Short mmCIF file of C-alpha atoms and ligand atoms in Angstrom, two decimals:
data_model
loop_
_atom_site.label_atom_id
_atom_site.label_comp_id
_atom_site.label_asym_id
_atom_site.label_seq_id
_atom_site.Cartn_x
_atom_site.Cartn_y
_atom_site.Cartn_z
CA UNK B 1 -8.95 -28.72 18.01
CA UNK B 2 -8.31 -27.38 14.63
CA UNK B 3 -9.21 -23.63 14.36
CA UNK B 4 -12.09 -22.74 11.67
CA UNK B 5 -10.79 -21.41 8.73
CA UNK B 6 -11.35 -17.94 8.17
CA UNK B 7 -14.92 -16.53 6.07
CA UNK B 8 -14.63 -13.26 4.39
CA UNK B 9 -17.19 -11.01 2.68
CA UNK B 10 -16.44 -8.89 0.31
CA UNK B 11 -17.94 -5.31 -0.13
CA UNK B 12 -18.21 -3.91 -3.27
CA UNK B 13 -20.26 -0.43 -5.08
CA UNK B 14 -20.11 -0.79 -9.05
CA UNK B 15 -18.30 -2.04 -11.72
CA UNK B 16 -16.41 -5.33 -9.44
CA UNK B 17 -13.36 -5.74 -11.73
CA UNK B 18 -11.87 -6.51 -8.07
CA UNK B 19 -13.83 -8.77 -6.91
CA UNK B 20 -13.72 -10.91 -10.49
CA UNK B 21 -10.19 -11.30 -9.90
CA UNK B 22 -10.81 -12.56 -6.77
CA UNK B 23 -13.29 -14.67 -7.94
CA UNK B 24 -11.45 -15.92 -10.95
CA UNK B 25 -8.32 -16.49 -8.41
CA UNK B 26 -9.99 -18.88 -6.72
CA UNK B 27 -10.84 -20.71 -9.94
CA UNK B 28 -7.23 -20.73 -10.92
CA UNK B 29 -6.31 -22.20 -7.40
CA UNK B 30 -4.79 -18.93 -6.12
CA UNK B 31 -7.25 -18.32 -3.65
CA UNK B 32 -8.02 -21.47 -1.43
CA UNK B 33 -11.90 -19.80 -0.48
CA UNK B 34 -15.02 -18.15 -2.36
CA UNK B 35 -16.36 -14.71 -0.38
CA UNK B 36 -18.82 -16.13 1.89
CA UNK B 37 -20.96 -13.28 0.88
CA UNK B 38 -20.87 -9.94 -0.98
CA UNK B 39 -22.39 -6.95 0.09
CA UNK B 40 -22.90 -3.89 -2.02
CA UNK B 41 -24.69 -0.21 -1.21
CA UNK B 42 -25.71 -0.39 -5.21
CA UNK B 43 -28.83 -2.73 -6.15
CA UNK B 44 -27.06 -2.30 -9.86
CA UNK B 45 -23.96 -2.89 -8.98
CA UNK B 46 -22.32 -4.67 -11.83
CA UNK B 47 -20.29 -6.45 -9.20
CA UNK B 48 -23.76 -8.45 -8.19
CA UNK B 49 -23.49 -10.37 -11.97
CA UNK B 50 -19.54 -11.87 -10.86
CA UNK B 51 -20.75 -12.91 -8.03
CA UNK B 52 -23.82 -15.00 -9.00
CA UNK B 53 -22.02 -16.04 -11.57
CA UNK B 54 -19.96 -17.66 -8.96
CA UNK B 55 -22.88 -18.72 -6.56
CA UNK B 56 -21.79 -16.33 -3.96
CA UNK B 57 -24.53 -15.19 -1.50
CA UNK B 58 -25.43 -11.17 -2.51
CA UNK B 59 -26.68 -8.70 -0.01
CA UNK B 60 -27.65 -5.36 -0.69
CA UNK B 61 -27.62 -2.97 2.27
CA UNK B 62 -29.44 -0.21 1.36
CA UNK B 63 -28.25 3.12 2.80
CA UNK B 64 -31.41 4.88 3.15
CA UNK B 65 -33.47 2.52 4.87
CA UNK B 66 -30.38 2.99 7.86
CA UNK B 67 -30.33 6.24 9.27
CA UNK B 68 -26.71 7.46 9.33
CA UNK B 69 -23.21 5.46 9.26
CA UNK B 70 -23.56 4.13 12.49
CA UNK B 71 -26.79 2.02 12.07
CA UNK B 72 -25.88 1.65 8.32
CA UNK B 73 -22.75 -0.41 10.03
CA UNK B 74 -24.49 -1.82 12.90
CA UNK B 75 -26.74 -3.68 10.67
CA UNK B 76 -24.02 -4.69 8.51
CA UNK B 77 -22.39 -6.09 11.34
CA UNK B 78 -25.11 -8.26 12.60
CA UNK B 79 -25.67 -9.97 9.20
CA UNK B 80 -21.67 -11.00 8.95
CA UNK B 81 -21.70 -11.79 12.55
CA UNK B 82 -24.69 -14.11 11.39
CA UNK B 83 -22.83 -15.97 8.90
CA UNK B 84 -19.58 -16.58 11.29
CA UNK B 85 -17.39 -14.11 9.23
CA UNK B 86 -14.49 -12.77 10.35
CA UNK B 87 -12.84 -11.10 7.42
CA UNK B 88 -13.57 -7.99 5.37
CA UNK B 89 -12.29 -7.55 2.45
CA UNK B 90 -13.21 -3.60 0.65
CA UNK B 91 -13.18 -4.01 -3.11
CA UNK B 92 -14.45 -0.73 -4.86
CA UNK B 93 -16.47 0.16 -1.86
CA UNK B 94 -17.48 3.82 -2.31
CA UNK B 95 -18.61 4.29 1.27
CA UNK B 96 -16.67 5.23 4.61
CA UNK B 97 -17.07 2.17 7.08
CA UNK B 98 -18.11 3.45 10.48
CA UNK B 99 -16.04 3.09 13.33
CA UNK B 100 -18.05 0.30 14.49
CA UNK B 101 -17.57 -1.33 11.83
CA UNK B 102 -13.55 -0.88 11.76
CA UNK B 103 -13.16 -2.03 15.58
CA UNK B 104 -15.28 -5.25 15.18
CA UNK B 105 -12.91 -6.41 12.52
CA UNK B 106 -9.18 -4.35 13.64
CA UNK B 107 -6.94 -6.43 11.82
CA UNK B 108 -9.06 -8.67 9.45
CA UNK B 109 -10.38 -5.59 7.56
CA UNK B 110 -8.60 -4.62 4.30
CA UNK B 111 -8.81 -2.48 1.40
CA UNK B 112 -7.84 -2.04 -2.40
CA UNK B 113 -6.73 1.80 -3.11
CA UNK B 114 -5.50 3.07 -6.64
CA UNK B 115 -2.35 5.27 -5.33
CA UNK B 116 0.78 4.60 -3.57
CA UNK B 117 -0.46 5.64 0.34
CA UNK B 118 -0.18 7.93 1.67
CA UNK B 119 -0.12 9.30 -1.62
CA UNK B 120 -3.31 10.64 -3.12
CA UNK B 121 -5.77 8.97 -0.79
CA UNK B 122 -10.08 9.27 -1.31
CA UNK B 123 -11.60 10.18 -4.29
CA UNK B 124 -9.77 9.97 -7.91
CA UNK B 125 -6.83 8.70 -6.47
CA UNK B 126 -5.32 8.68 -10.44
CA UNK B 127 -6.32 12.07 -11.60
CA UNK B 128 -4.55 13.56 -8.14
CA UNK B 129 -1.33 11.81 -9.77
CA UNK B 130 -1.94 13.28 -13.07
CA UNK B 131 -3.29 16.47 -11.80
CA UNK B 132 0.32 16.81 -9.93
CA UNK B 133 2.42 15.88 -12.46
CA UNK B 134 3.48 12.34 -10.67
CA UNK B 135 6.41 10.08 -11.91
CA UNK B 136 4.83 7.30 -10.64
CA UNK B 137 2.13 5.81 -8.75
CA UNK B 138 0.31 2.52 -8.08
CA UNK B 139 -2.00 0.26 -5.67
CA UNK B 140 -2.02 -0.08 -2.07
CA UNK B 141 -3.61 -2.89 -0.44
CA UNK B 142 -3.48 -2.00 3.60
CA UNK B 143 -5.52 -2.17 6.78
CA UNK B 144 -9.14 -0.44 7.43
CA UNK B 145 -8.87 2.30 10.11
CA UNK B 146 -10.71 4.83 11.54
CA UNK B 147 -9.65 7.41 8.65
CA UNK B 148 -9.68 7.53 5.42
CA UNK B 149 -6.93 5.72 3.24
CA UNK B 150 -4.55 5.73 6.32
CA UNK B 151 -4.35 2.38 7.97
CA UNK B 152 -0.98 -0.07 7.29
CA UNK B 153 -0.01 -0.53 3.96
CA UNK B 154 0.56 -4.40 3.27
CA UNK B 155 1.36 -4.57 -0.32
CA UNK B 156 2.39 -2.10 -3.05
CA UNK B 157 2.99 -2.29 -6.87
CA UNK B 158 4.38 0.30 -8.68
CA UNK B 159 3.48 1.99 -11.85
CA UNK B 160 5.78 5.08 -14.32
CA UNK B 161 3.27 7.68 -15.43
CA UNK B 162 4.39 8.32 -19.54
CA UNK B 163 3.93 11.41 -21.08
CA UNK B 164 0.30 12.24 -22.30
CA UNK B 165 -0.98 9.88 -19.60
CA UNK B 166 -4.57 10.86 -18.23
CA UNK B 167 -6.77 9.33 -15.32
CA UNK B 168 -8.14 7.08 -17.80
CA UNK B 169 -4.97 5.55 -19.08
CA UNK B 170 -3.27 5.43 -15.58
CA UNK B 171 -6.45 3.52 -14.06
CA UNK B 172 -6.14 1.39 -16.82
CA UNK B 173 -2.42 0.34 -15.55
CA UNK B 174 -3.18 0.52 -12.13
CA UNK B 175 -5.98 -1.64 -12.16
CA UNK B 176 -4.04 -4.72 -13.74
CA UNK B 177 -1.80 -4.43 -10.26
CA UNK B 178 -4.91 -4.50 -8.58
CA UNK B 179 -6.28 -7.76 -9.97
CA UNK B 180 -2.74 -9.55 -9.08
CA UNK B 181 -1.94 -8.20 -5.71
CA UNK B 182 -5.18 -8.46 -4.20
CA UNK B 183 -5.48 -12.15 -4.19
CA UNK B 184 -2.25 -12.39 -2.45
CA UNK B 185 -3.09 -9.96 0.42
CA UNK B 186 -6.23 -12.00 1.18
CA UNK B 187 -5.41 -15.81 0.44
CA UNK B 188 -2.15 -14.22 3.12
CA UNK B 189 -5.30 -13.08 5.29
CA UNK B 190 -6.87 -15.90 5.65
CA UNK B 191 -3.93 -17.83 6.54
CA UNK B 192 -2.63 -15.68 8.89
CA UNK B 193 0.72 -14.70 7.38
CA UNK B 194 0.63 -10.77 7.54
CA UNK B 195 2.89 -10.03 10.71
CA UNK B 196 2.00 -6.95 12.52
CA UNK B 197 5.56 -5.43 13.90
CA UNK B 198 7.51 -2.53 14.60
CA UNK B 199 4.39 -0.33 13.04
CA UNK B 200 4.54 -2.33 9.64
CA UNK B 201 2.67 -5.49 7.76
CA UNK B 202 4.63 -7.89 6.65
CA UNK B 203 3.54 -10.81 4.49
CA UNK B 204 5.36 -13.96 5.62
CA UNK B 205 5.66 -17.41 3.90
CA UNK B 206 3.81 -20.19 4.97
CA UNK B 207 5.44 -22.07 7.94
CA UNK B 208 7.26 -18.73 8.78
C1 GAR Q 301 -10.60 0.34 -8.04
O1 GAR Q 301 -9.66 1.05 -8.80
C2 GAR Q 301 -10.32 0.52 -6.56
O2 GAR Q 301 -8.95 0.56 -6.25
C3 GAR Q 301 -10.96 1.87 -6.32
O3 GAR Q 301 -12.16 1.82 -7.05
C4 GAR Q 301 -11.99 0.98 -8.17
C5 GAR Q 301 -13.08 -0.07 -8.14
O4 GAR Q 301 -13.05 -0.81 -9.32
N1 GAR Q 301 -11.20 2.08 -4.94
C6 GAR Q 301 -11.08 3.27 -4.36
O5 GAR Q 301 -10.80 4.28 -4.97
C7 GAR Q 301 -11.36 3.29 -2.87
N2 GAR Q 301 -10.91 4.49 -2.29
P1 GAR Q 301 -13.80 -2.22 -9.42
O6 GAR Q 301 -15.23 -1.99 -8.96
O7 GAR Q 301 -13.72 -2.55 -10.88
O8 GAR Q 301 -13.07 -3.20 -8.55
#
């Protein structure tokens, strides 16, 4: 019987520069699947215009009519488990994701962060670089746990901080890392080539 292929949502809060790469990935033939669905905590998410543009199904969740995390992510959980998906992929989503949330997907759960973890992790991931005087920083694309920023790294690009560079410049830089390595991390996701060994993630070639 050949296995389904994997459906992924992806979860977004604002501007969805992420998730337009992904989108635009999968136009260029980097990406061999569309989200199944978006979901966002913002009705204005800017995010909501790449993905119609794209006929991707749009959900907004909205965080007050869900009394805490927990039933925030319960219901969040029902509607993916609704639409057989199995894959989450965290794009510029400005919310912790319950535990709930986290253990229904271990493993198939993934996130974009503007640092080098465990570098700089949460909020204004680029000004803590500048702030410290950094040499050089980055994107990390790893695995949703329970904290925050601190499940496996999968991928990493690098980028040199220059003199006179602020937040603004550095996200600037960062951000073009983002758009490439993110489509890798998932189109490896949903074929299952990242290798979970020894405590690391390992992309592997197809056939591997
Ligand atoms: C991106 O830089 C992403 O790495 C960051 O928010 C931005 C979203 O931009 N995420 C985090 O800081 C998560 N901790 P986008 O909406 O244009 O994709």
């Amino acid at each position: 019987m050949p296995t389904q292929p994997h459906k992924y949502a992806v979860f977004v809060s604002g501007r969805g520069s992420n998730l337009k790469a992904i989108l635009d990935a999968h136009a260029e033939g980097r990406l061999s699947h569309l989200p199944s669905l978006v979901i966002t905590d913002n009705a204005q998410a800017y995010a909501l215009e790449y993905a119609r543009q794209y006929g991707v199904e749009t959900l907004f969740i909205d965080p007050k009519a869900h009394k805490g995390r927990k039933a925030f992510a319960a219901y969040t959980l029902e509607e993916l488990r609704r639409r057989g998906i199995d894959t989450i992929c965290l794009a510029g989503f400005m919310r912790i994701v319950d535990g709930l949330l986290v253990e229904a997907f271990r493993n198939r759960i993934i996130n974009i962060h503007p640092s080098l973890l465990p570098l700089f992790p949460g909020l204004d991931a680029q000004k803590q670089a500048v702030d410290v005087g950094a040499k050089e920083s980055g994107c990390s694309v790893h695995f949703v746990d329970e904290g925050v920023d601190t499940g496996l790294v999968i991928l990493q690009a690098k980028v040199a901080l220059e003199e006179g560079e602020t937040a603004e410049t550095l996200s600037k830089k960062i951000l073009a890392h983002e758009h490439r390595i993110y489509p890798i991390v998932i189109q490896a996701l949903l074929e299952d080539r990242i290798r979970l060994a020894d405590g690391r993630a390992v992309i592997v070639e197809k056939g591997e």
